PDB file of N, CA, C and O in Angstrom:
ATOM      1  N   UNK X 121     108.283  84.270 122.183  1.00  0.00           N
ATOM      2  CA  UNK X 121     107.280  83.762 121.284  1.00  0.00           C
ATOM      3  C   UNK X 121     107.024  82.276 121.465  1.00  0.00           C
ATOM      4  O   UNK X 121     105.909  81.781 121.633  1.00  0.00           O
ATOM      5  N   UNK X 122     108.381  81.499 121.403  1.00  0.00           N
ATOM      6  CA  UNK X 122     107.734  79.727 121.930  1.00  0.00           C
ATOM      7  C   UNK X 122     106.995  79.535 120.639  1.00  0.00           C
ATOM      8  O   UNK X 122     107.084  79.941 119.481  1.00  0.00           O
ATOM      9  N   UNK X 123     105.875  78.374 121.666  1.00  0.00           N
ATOM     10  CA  UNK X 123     105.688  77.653 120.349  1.00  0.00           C
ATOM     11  C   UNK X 123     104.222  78.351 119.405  1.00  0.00           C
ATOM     12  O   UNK X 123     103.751  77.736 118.448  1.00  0.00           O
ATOM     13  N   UNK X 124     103.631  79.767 119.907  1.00  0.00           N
ATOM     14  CA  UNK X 124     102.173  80.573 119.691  1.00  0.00           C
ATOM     15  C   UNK X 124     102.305  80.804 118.444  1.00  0.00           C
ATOM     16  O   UNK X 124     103.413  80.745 117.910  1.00  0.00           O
ATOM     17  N   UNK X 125     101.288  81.079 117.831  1.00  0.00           N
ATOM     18  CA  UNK X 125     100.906  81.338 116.458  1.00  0.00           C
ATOM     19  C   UNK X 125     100.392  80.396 115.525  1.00  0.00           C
ATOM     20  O   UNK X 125     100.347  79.292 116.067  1.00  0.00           O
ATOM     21  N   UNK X 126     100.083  80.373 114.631  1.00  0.00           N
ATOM     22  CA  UNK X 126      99.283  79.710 113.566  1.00  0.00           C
ATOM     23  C   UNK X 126     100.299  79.343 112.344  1.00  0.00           C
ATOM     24  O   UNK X 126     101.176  80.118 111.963  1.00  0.00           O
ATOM     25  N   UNK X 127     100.041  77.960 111.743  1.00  0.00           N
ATOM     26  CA  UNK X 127     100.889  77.648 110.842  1.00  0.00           C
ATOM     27  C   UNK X 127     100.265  77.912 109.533  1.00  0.00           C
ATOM     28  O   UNK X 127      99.038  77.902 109.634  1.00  0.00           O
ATOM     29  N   UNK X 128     100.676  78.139 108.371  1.00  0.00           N
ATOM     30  CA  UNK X 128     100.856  78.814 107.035  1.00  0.00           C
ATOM     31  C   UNK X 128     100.275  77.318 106.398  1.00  0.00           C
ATOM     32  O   UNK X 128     101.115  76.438 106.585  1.00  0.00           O
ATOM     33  N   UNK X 129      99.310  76.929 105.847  1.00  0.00           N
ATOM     34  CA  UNK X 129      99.121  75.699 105.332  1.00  0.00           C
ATOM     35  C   UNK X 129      99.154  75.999 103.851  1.00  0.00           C
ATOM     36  O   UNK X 129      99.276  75.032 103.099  1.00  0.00           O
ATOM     37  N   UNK X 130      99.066  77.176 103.349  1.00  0.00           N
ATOM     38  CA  UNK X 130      99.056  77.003 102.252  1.00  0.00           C
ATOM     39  C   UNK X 130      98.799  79.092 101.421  1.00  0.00           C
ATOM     40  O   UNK X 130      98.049  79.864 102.019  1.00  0.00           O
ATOM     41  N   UNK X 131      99.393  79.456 100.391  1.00  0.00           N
ATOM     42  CA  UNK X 131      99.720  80.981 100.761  1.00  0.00           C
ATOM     43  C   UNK X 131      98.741  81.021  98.825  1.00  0.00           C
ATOM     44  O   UNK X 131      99.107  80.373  97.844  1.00  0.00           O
ATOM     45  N   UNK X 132      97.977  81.630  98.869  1.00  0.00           N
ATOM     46  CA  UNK X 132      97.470  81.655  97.564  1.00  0.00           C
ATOM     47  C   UNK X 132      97.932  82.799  96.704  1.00  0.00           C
ATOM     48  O   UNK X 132      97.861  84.024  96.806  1.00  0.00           O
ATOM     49  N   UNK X 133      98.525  81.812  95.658  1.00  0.00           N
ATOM     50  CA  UNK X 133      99.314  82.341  94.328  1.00  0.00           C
ATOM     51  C   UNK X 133      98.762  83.797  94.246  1.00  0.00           C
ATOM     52  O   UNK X 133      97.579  84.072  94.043  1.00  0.00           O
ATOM     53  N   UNK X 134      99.866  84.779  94.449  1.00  0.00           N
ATOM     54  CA  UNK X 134      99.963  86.454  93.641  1.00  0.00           C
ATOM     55  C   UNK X 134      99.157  87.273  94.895  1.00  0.00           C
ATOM     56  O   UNK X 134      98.947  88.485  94.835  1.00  0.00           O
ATOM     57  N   UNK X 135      98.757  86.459  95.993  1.00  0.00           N
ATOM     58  CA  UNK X 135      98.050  87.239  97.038  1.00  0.00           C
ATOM     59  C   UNK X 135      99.425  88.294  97.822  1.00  0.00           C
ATOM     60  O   UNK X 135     100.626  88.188  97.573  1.00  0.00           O
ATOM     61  N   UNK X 136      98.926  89.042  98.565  1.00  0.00           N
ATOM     62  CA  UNK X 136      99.689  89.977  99.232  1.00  0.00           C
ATOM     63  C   UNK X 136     100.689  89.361 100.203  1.00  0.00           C
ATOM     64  O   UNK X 136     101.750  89.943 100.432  1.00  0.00           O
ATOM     65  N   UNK X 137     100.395  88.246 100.758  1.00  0.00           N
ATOM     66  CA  UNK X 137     100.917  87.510 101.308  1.00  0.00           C
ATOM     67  C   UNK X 137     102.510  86.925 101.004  1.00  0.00           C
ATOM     68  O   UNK X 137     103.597  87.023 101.574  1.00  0.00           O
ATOM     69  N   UNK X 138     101.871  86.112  99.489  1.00  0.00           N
ATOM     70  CA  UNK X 138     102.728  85.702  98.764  1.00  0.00           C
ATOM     71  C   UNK X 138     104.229  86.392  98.190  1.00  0.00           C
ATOM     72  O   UNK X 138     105.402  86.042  98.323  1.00  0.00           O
ATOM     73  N   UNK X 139     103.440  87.755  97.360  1.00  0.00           N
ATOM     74  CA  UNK X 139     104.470  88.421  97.549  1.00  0.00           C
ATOM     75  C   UNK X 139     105.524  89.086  98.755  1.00  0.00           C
ATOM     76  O   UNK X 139     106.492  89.757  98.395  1.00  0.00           O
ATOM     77  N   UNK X 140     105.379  88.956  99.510  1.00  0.00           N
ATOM     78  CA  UNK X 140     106.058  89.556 100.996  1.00  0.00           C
ATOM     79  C   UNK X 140     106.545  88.798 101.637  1.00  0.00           C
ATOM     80  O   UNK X 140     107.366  89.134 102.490  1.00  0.00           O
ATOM     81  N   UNK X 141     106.043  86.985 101.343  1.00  0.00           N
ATOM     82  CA  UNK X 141     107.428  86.406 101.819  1.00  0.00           C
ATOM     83  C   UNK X 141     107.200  84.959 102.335  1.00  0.00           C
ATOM     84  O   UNK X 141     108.027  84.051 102.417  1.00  0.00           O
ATOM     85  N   UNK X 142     105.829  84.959 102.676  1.00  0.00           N
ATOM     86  CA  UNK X 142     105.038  84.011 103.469  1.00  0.00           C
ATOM     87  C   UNK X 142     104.776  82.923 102.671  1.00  0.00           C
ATOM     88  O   UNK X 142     104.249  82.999 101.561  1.00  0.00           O
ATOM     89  N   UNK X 143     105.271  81.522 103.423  1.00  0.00           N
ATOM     90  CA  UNK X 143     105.143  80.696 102.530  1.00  0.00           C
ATOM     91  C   UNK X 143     104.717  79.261 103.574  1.00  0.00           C
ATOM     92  O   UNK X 143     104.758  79.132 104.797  1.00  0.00           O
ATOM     93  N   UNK X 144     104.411  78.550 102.757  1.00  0.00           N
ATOM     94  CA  UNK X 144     103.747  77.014 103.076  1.00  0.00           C
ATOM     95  C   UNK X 144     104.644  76.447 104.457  1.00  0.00           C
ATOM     96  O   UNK X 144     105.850  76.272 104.285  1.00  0.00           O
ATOM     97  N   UNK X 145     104.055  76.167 105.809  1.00  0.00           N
ATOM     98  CA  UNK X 145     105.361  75.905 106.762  1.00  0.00           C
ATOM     99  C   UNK X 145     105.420  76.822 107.591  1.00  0.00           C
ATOM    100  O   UNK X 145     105.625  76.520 108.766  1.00  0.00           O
ATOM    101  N   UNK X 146     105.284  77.962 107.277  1.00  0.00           N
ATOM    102  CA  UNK X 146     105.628  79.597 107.882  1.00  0.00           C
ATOM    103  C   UNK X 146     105.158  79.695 109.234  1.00  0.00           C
ATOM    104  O   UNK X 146     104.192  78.944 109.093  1.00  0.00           O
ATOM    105  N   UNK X 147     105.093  80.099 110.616  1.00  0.00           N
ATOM    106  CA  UNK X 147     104.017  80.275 111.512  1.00  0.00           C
ATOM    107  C   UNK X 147     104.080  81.175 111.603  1.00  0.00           C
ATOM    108  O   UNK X 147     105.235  81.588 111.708  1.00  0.00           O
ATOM    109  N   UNK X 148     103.021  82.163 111.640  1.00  0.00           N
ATOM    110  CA  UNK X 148     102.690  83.942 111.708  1.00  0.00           C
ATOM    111  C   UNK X 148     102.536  83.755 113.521  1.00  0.00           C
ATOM    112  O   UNK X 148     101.621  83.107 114.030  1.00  0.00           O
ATOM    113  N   UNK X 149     103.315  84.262 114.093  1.00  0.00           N
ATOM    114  CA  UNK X 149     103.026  84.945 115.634  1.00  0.00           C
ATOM    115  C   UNK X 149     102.455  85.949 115.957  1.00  0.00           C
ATOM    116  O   UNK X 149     101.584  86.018 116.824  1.00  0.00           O
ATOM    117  N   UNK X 150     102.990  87.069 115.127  1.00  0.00           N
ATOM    118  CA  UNK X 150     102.232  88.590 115.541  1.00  0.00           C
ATOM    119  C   UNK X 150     102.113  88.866 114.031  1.00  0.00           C
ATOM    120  O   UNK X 150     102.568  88.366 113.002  1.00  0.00           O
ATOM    121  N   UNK X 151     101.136  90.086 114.419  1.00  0.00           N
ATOM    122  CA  UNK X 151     100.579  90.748 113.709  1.00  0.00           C
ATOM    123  C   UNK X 151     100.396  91.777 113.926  1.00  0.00           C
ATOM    124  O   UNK X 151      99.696  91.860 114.935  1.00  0.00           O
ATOM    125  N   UNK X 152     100.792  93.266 113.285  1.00  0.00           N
ATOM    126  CA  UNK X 152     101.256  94.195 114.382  1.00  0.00           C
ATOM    127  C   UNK X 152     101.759  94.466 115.670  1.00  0.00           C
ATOM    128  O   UNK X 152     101.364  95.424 116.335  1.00  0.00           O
ATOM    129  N   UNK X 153     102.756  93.530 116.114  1.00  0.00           N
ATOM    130  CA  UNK X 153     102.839  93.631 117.714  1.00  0.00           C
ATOM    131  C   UNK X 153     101.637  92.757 118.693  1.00  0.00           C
ATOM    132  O   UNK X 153     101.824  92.661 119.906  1.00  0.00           O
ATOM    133  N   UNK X 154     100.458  92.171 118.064  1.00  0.00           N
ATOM    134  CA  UNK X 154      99.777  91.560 118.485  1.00  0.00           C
ATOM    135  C   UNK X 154      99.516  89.855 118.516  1.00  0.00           C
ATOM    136  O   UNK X 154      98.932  89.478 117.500  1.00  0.00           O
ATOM    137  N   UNK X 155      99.781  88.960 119.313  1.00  0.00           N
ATOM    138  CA  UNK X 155     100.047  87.805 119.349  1.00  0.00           C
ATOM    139  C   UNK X 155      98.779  86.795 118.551  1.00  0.00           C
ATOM    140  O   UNK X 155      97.643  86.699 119.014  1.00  0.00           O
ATOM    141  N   UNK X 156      99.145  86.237 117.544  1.00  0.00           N
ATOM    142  CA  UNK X 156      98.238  85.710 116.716  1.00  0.00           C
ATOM    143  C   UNK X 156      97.896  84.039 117.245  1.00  0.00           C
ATOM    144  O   UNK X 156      98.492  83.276 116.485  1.00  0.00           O
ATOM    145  N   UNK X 157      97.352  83.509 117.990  1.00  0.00           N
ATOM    146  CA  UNK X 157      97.270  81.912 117.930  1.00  0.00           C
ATOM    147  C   UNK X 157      96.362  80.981 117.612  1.00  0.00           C
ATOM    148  O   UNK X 157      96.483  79.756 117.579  1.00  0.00           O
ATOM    149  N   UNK X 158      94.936  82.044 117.251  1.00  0.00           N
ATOM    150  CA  UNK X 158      93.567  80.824 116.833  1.00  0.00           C
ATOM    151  C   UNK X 158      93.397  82.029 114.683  1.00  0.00           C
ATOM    152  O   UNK X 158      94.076  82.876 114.102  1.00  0.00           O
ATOM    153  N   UNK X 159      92.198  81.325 114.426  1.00  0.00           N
ATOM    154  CA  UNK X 159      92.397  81.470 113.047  1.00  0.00           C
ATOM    155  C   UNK X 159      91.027  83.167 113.296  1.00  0.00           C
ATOM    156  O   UNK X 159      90.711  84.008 112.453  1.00  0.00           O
ATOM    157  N   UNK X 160      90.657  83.059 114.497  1.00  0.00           N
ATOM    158  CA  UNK X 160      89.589  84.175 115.087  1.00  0.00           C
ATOM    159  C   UNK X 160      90.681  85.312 115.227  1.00  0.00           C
ATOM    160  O   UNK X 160      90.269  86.302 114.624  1.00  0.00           O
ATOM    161  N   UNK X 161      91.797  85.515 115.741  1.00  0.00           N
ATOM    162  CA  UNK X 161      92.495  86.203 115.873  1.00  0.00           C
ATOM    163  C   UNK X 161      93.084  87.139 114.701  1.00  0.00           C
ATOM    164  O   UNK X 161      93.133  88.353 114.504  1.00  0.00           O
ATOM    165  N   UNK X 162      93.594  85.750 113.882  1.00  0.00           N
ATOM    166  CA  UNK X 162      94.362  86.018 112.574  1.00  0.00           C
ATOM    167  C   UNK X 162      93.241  86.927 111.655  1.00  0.00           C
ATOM    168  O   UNK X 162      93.719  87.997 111.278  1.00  0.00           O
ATOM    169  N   UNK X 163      92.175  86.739 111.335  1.00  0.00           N
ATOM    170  CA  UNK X 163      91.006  86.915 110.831  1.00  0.00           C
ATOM    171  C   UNK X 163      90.780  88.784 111.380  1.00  0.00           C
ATOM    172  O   UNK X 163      90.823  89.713 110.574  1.00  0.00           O
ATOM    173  N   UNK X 164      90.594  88.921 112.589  1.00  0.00           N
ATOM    174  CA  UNK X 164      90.201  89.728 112.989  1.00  0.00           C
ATOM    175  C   UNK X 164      91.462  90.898 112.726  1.00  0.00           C
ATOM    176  O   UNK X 164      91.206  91.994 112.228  1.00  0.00           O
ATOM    177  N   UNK X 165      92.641  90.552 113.074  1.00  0.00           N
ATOM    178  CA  UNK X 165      94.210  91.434 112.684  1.00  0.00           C
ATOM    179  C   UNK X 165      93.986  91.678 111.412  1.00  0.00           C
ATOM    180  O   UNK X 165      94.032  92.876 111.133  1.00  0.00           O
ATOM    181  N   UNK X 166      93.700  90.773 110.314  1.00  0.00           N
ATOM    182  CA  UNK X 166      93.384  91.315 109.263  1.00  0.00           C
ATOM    183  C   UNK X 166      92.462  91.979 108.143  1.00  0.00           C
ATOM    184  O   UNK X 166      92.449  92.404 106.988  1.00  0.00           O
ATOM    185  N   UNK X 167      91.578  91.739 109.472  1.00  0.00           N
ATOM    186  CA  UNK X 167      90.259  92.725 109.057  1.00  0.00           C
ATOM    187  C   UNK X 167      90.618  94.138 109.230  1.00  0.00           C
ATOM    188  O   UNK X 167      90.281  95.082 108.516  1.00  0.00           O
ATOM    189  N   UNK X 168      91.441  94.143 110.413  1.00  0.00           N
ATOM    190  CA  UNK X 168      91.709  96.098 111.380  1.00  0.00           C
ATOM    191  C   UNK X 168      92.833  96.227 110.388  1.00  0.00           C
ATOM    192  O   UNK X 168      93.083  97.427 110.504  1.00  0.00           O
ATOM    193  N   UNK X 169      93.626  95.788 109.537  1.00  0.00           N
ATOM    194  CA  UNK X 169      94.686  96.348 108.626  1.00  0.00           C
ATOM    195  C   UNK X 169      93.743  97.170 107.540  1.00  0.00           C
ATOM    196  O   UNK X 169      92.866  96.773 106.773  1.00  0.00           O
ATOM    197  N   UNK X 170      94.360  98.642 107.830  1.00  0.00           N
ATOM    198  CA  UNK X 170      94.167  99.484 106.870  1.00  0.00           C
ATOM    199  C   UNK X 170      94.565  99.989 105.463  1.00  0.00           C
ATOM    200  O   UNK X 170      95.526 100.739 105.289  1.00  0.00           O
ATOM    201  N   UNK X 171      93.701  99.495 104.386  1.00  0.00           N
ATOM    202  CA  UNK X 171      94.577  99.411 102.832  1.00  0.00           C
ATOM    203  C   UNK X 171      95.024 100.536 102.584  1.00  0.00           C
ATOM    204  O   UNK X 171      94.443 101.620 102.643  1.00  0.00           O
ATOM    205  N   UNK X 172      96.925 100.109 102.072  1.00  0.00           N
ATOM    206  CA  UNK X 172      97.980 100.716 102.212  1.00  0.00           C
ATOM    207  C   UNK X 172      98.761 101.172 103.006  1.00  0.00           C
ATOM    208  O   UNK X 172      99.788 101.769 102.683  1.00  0.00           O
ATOM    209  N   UNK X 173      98.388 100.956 104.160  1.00  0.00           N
ATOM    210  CA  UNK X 173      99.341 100.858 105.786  1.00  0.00           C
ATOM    211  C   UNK X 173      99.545  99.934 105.989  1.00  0.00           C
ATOM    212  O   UNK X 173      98.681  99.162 106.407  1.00  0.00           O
ATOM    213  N   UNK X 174     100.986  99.536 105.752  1.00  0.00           N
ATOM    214  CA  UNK X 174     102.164  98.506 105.896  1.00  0.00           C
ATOM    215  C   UNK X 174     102.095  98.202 107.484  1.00  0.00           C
ATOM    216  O   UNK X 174     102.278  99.109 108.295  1.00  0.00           O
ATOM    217  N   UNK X 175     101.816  96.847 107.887  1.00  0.00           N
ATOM    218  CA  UNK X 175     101.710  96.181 108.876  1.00  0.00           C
ATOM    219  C   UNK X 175     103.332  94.967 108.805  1.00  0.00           C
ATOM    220  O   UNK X 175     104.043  94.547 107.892  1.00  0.00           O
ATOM    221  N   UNK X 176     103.299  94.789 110.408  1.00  0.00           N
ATOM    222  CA  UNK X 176     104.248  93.573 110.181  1.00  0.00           C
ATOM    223  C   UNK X 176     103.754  92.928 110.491  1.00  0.00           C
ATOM    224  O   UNK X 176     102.702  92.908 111.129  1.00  0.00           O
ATOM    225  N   UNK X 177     104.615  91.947 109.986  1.00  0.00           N
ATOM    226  CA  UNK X 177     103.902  90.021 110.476  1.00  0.00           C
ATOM    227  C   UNK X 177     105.155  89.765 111.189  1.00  0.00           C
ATOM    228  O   UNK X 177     106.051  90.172 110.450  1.00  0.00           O
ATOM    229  N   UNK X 178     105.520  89.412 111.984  1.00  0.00           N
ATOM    230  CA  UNK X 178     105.997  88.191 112.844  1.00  0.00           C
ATOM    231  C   UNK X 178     106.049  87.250 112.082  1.00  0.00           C
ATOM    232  O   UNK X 178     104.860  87.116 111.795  1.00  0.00           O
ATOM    233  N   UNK X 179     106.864  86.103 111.263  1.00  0.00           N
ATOM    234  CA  UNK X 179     106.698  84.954 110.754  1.00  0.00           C
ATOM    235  C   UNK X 179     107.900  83.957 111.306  1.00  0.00           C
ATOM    236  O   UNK X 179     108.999  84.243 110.830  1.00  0.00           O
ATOM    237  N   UNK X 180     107.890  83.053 112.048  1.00  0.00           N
ATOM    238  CA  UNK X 180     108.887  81.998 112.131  1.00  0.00           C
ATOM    239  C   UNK X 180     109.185  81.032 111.151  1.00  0.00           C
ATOM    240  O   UNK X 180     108.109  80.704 110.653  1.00  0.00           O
ATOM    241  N   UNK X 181     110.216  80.345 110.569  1.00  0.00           N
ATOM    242  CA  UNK X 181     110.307  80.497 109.185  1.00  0.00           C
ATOM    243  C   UNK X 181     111.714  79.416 109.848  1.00  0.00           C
ATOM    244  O   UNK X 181     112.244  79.718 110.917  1.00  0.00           O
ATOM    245  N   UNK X 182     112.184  78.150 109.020  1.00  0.00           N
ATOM    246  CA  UNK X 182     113.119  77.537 109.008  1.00  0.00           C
ATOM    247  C   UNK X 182     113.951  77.983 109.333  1.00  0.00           C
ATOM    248  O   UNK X 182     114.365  77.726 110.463  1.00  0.00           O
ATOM    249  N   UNK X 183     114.695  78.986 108.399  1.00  0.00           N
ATOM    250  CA  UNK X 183     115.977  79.332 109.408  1.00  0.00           C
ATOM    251  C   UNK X 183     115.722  80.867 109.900  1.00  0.00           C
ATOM    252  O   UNK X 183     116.081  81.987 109.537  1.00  0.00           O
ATOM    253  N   UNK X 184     114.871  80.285 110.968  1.00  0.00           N
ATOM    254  CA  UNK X 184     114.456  81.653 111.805  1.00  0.00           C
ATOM    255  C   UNK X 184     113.325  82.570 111.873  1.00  0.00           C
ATOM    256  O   UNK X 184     112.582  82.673 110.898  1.00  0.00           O
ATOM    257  N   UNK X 185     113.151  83.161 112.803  1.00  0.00           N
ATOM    258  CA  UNK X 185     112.239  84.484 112.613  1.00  0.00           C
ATOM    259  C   UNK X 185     112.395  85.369 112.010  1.00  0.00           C
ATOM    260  O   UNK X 185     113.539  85.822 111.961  1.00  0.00           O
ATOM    261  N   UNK X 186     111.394  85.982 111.323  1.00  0.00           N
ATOM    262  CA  UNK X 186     111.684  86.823 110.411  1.00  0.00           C
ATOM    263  C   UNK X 186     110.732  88.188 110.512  1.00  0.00           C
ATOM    264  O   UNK X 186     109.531  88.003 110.711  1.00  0.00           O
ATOM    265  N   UNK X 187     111.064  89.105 110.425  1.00  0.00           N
ATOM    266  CA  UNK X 187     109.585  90.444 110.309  1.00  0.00           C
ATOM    267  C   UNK X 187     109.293  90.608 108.793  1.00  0.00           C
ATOM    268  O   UNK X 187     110.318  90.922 108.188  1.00  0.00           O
ATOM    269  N   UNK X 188     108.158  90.485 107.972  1.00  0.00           N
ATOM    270  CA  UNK X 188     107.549  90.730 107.083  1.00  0.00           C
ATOM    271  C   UNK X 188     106.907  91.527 107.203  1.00  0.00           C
ATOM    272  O   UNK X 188     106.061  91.496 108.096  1.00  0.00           O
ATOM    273  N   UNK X 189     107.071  92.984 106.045  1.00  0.00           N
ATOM    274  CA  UNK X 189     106.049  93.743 106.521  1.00  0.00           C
ATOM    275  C   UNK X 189     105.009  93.363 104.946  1.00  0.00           C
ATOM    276  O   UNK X 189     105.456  92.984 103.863  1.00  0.00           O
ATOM    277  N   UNK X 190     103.479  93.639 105.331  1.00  0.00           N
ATOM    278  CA  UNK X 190     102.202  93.546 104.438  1.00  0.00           C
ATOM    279  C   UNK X 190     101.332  94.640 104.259  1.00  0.00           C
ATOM    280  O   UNK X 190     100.950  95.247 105.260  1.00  0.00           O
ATOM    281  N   UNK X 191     101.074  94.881 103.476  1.00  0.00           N
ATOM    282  CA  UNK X 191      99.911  95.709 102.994  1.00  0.00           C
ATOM    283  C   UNK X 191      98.717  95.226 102.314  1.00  0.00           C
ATOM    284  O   UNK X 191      98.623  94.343 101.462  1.00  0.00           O
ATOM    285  N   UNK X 192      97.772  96.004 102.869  1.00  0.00           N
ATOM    286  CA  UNK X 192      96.267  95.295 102.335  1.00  0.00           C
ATOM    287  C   UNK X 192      95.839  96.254 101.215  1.00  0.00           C
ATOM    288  O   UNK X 192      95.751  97.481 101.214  1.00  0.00           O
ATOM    289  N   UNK X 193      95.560  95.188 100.104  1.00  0.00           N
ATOM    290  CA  UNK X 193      94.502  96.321  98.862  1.00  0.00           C
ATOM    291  C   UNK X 193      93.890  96.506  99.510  1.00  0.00           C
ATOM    292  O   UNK X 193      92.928  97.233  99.261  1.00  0.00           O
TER     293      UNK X 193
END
């Protein structure tokens, strides 16, 4: 993974996000198995998430990488 993916600037209060783990700092890499690095990417991964099919995130995270999984209303 290195240094790819997009950083977390900011996770809005009670969103799906929020609850699951993702927080201010965070860098999301993948997204389903799919490498996330412009905000076109991120955008588009979360357009193809299907509400109520649990996706993972990839998140690198202070102490460490982490898998988060998300679901979309």
């Amino acid at each position: 993974s290195g240094n790819a993916g997009l950083l977390v600037l900011g996770v809005e209060a009670r969103s799906v996000a929020e609850k699951s783990g993702v927080q201010r700092g965070d860098v999301i890499e993948e997204i389903g198995g799919n490498p996330v690095g412009t905000i076109e990417e991120l955008e588009r991964a979360v357009a193809a998430m299907e509400p109520g099919k649990p996706v993972i995130f990839t998140v690198r995270k202070k102490e460490g990488t982490r898998l988060l999984v998300l679901k979309k209303k």
